[in-house]
Coordinates of C-alpha atoms in Angstrom, one line a residue:
X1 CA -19.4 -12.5 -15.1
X2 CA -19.5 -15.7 -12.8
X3 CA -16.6 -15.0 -10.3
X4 CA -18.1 -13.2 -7.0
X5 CA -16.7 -10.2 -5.1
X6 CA -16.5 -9.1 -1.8
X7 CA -15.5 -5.5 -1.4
X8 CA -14.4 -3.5 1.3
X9 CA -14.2 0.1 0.8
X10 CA -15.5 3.8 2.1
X11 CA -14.4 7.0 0.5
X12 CA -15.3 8.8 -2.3
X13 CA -12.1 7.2 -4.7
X14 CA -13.8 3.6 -3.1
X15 CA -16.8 4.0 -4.6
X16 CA -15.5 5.2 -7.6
X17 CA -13.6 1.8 -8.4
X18 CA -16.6 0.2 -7.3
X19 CA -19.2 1.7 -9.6
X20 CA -16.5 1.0 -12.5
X21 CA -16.3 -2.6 -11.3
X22 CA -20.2 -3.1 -11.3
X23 CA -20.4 -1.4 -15.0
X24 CA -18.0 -3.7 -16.1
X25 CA -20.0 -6.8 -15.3
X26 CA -18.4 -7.5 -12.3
X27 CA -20.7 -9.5 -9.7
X28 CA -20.0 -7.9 -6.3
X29 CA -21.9 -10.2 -3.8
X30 CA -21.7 -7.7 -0.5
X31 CA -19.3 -4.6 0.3
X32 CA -17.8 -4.0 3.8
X33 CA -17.6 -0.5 4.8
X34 CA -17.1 2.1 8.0
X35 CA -19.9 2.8 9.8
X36 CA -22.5 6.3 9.6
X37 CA -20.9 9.1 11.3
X38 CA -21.8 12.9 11.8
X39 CA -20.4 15.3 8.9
X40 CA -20.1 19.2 9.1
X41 CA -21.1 21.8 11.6
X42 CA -24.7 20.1 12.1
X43 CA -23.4 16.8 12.7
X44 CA -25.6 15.2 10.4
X45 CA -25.2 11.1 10.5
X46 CA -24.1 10.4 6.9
X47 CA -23.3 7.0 5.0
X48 CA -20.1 6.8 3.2
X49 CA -20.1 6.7 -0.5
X50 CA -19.7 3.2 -1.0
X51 CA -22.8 2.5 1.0
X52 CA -25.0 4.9 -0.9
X53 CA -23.5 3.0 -4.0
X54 CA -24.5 -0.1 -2.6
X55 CA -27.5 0.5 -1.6
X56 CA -29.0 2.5 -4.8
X57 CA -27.3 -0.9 -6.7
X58 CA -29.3 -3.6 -4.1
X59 CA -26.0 -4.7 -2.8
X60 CA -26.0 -5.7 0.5
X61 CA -23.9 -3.9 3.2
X62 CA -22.2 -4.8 5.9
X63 CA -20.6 -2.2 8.8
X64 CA -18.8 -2.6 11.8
X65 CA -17.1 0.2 14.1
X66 CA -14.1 -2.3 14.8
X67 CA -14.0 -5.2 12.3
X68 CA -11.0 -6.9 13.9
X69 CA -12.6 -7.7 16.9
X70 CA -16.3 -7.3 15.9
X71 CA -17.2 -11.5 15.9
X72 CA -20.6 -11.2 14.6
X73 CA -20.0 -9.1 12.1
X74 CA -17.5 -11.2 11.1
X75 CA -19.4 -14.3 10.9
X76 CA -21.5 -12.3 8.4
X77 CA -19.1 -11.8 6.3
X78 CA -18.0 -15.5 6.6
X79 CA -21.5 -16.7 5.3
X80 CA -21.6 -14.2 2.3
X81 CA -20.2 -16.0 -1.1
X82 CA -16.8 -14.4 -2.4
X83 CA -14.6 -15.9 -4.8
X84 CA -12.3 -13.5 -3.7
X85 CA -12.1 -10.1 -1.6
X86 CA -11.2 -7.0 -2.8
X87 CA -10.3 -4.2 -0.8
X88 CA -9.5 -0.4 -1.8
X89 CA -9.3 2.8 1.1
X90 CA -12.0 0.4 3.3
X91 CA -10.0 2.3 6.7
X92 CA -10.1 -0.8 9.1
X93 CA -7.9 -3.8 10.0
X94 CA -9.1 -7.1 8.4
X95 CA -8.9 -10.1 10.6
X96 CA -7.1 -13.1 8.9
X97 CA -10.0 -15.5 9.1
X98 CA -11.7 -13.1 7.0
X99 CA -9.2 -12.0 4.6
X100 CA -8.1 -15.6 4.4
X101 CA -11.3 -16.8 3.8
X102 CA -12.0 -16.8 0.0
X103 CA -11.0 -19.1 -2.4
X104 CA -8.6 -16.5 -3.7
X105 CA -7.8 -14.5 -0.7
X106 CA -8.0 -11.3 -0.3
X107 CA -6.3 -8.6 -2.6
X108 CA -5.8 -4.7 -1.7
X109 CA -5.2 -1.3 -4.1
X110 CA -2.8 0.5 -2.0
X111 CA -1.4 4.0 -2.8
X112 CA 2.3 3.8 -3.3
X113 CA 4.5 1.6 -4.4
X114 CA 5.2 -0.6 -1.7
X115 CA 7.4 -1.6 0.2
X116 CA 7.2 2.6 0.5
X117 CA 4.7 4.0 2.8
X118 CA 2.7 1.6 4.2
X119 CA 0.1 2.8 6.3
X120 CA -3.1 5.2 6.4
X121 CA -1.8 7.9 3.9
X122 CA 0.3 6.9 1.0
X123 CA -0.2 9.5 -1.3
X124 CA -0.8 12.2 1.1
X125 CA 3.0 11.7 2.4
X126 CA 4.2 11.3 -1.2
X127 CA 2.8 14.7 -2.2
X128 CA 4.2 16.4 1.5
X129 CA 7.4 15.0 1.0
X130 CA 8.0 16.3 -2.3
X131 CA 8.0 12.8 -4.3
X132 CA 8.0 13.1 -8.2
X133 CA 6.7 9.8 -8.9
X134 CA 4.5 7.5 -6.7
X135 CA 2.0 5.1 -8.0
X136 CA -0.2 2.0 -6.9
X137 CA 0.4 -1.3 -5.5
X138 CA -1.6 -4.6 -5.7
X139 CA -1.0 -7.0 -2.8
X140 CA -2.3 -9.7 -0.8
X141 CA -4.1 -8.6 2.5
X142 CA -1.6 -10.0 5.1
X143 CA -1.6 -9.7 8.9
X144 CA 1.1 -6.6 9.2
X145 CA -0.6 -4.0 7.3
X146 CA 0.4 -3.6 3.7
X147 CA 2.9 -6.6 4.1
X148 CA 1.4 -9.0 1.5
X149 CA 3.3 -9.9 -1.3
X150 CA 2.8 -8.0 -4.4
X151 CA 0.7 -9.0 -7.6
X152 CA 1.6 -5.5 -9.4
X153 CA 3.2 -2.0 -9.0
X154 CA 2.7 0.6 -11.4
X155 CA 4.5 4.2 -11.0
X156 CA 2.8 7.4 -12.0
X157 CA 4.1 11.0 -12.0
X158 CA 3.5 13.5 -9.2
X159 CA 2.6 16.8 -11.2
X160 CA 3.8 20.0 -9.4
X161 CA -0.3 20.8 -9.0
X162 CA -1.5 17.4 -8.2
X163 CA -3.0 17.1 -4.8
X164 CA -4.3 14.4 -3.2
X165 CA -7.5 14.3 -4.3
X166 CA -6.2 14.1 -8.6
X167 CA -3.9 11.7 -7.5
X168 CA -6.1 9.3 -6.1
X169 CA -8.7 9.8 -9.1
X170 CA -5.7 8.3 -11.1
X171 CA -4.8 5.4 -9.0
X172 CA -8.2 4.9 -9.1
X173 CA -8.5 5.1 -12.7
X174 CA -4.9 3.0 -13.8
X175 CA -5.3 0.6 -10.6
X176 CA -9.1 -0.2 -11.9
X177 CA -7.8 -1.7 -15.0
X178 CA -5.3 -3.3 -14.0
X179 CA -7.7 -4.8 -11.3
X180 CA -10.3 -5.3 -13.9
X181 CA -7.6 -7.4 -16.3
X182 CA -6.4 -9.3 -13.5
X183 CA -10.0 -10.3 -12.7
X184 CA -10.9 -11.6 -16.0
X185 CA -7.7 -13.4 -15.8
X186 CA -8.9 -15.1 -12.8
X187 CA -12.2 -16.0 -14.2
X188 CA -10.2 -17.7 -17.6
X189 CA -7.4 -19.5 -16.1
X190 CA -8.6 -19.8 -12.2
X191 CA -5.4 -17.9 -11.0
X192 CA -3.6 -14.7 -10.7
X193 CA 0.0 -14.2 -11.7
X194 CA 2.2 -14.8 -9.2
X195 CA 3.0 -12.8 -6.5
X196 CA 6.6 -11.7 -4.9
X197 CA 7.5 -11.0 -0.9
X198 CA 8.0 -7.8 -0.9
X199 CA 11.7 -6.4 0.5
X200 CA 10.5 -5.5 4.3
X201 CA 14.1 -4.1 5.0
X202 CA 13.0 -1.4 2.6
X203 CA 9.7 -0.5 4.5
X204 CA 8.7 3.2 5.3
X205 CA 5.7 3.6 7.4
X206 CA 3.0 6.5 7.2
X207 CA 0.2 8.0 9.9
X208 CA -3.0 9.4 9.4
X209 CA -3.1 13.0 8.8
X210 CA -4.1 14.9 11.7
X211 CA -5.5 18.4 12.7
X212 CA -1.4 18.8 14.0
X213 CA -0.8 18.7 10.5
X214 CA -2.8 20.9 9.3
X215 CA -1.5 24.4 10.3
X216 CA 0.9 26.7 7.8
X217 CA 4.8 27.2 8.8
X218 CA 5.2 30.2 7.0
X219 CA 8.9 30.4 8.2
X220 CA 9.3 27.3 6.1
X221 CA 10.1 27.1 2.3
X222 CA 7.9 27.6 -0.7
X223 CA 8.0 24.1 -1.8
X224 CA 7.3 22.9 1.6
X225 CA 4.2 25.0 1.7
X226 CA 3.1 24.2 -1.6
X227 CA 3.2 20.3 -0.9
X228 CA 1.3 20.5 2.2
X229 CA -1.6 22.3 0.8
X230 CA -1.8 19.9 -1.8
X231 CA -1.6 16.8 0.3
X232 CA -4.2 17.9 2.6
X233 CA -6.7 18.9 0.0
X234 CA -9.3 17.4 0.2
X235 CA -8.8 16.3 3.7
X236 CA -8.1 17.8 6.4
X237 CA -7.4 20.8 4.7
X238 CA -4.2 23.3 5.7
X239 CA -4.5 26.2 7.6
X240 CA -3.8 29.5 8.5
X241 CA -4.8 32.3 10.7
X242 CA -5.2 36.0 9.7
X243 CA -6.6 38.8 12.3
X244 CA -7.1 35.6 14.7
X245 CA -8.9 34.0 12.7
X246 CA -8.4 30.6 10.7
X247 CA -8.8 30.5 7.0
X248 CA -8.8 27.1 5.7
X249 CA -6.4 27.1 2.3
X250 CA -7.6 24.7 -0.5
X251 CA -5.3 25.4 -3.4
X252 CA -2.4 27.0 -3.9
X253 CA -0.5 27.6 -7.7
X254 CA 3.4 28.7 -8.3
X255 CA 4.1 31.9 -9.9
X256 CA 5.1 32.5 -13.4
X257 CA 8.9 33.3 -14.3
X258 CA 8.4 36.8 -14.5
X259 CA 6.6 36.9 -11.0
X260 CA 9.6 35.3 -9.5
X261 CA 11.4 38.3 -9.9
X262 CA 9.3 40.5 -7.8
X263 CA 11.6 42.0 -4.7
X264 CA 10.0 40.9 -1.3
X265 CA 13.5 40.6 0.4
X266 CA 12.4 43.4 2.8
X267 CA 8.6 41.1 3.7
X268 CA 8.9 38.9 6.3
X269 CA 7.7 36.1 5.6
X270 CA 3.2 35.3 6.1
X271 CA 2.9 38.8 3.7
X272 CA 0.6 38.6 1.2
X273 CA -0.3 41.2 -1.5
X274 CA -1.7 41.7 -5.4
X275 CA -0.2 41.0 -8.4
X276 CA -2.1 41.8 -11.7
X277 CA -5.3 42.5 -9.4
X278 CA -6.5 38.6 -9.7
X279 CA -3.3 36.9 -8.1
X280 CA -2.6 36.6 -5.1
X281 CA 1.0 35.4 -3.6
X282 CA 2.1 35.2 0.2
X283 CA 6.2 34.7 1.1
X284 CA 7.1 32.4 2.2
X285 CA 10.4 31.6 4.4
X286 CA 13.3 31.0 1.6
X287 CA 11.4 34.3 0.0
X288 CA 9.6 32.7 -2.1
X289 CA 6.2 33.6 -3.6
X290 CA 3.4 30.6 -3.5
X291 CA 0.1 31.7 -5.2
X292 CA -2.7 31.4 -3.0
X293 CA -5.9 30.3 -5.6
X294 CA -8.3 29.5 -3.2
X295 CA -9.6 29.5 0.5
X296 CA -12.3 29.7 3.1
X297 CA -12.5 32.3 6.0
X298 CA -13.8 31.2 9.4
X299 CA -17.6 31.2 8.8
X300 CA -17.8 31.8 5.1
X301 CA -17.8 30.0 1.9
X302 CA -15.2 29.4 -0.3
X303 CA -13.7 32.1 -2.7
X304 CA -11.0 32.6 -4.6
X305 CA -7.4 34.6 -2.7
X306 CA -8.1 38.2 -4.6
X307 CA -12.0 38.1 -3.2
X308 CA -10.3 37.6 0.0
X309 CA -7.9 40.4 -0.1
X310 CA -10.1 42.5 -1.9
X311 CA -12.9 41.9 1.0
X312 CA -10.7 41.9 4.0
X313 CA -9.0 45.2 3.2
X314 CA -5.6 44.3 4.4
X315 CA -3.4 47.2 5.9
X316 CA 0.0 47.4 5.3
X317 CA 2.4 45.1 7.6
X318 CA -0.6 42.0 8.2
X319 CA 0.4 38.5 7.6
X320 CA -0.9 35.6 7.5
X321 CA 0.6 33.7 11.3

């Protein structure tokens, strides 16, 4: 395909649109992505996943720690040829001379349906807040973050066991073809459809998730529990702490009908205990029971709640804190 790409991008969901972009027959000329940083205990200096991409594909890469005020990379970019630049989860402010600098502008995947959560973590609030439906928007890169006037908005479903991570594998997969038919349309007719301002009175911002977000309330409701374990999977993960030490929870499931009607009025709430010898369900505040499918202790691998239990030989009275 003749018309040329610039993409900016960095996480795993990035890439992913990327690599169905360049097996479609899209020409991407460079991608634009966050710099190496350490990962894991060891620290070791790792590229993101649209680099690796990149570079096992021969396309070149561009970095920079601070785009917005990082001139030479900028100039870089400048002299790269782009028909147009398209940007999904890149993590950085784009400058307007660079976003403005295409032909066709600049165009961005964004994770909700905007005006709704602009900001660094659209799905993740959707799923914490308890949303049913969310969805994708495609925009034009503007100069207030996630301002630009809208191309397309598509609503999907929140499922009850959706986390962030399946969530964003199907914006990724529904926002792809729409980005891959608006694309083509480009190339035919030398436009995209029009765009419309978006209703800014109507805006709701969202933060980063941060380690302060990460620890479990047990005193708080089922529900509420439920959604922040799946919102923080797969990053930064929830958290708990049992005998004074954290466990990191991954995924959490609700109980059956019949579980429901277990009695744990007399538990406070942070117990945990066995059902069926393979389940196991903590109460939560509103005495509840939340299924607790998987975690990690401090300094072990991942397993699955009942190898916990089963391993850490919980005496009667211990709760999770």
């Amino acid at each position: 395909m003749s018309i040329k790409i610039g993409f900016f991008g960095s996480p795993i969901h990035s890439k992913n649109l990327l690599e169905d972009l360049v097996s479609s027959g899209f020409s991407i000329s460079f991608v634009v992505t966050n710099i190496d940083k350490p990962v894991g205990r060891k620290q070791i200096l790792t590229e993101t996943p649209v680099k690796e991409f990149a570079k096992l594909k021969g396309i070149p890469v561009l970095q920079s720690e601070r785009l917005r005020t990082d001139q030479t990379i900028q100039e870089e970019i400048l002299k790269q040829e782009a028909d147009i630049h398209l940007v999904y989860a890149y993590g950085s402010i784009i400058p307007d001379r660079v976003f403005l600098a295409p032909k066709h502008k600049s165009i961005n995947l964004h994770g909700s349906l905007l005006p709704k959560y602009r900001g660094a973590s659209p799905v993740q609030s959707a799923i914490l807040n308890g949303d049913k439906t969310s969805g994708f928007s495609i925009q034009y890169i503007a100069t207030e973050v996630d301002s630009g006037d809208l191309i397309h908005s598509q609503t999907i479903e929140i499922l009850s066991n959706d986390t962030t991570e399946s969530f964003l594998q199907k914006i990724t997969v529904e926002g792809g073809l729409v980005l891959k038919n608006l694309l083509e349309g480009l190339e035919k007719t030398g436009t995209l459809p029009r765009a419309i301002p978006q209703d800014h009175s109507q805006a709701t911002h969202c933060k980063k998730m941060r380690s302060e977000n990460r620890p479990i309330n047990w005193a708080n409701t089922r529900d509420q529990i439920h959604n922040q374990i799946r919102a923080l999977f797969p990053d930064p993960l929830a958290t708990t702490e049992f005998r004074g030490k954290r466990l990191v929870l991954l995924s959490s499931f609700l109980p059956t009908e019949e579980e429901t009607k277990v009695d744990v009025s007399s538990l406070p709430s942070g117990s945990f205990f066995l059902l069926g010898k393979k389940r196991l369900f903590s109460v939560c505040g509103d005495g509840n029971l939340l299924g607790i499918e998987s975690l990690v202790p401090e300094g072990k691998k991942p397993m699955k709640g009942f190898e916990f239990f089963n391993g850490a030989r919980v005496n009667a009275g211990e709760t999770f804190t």
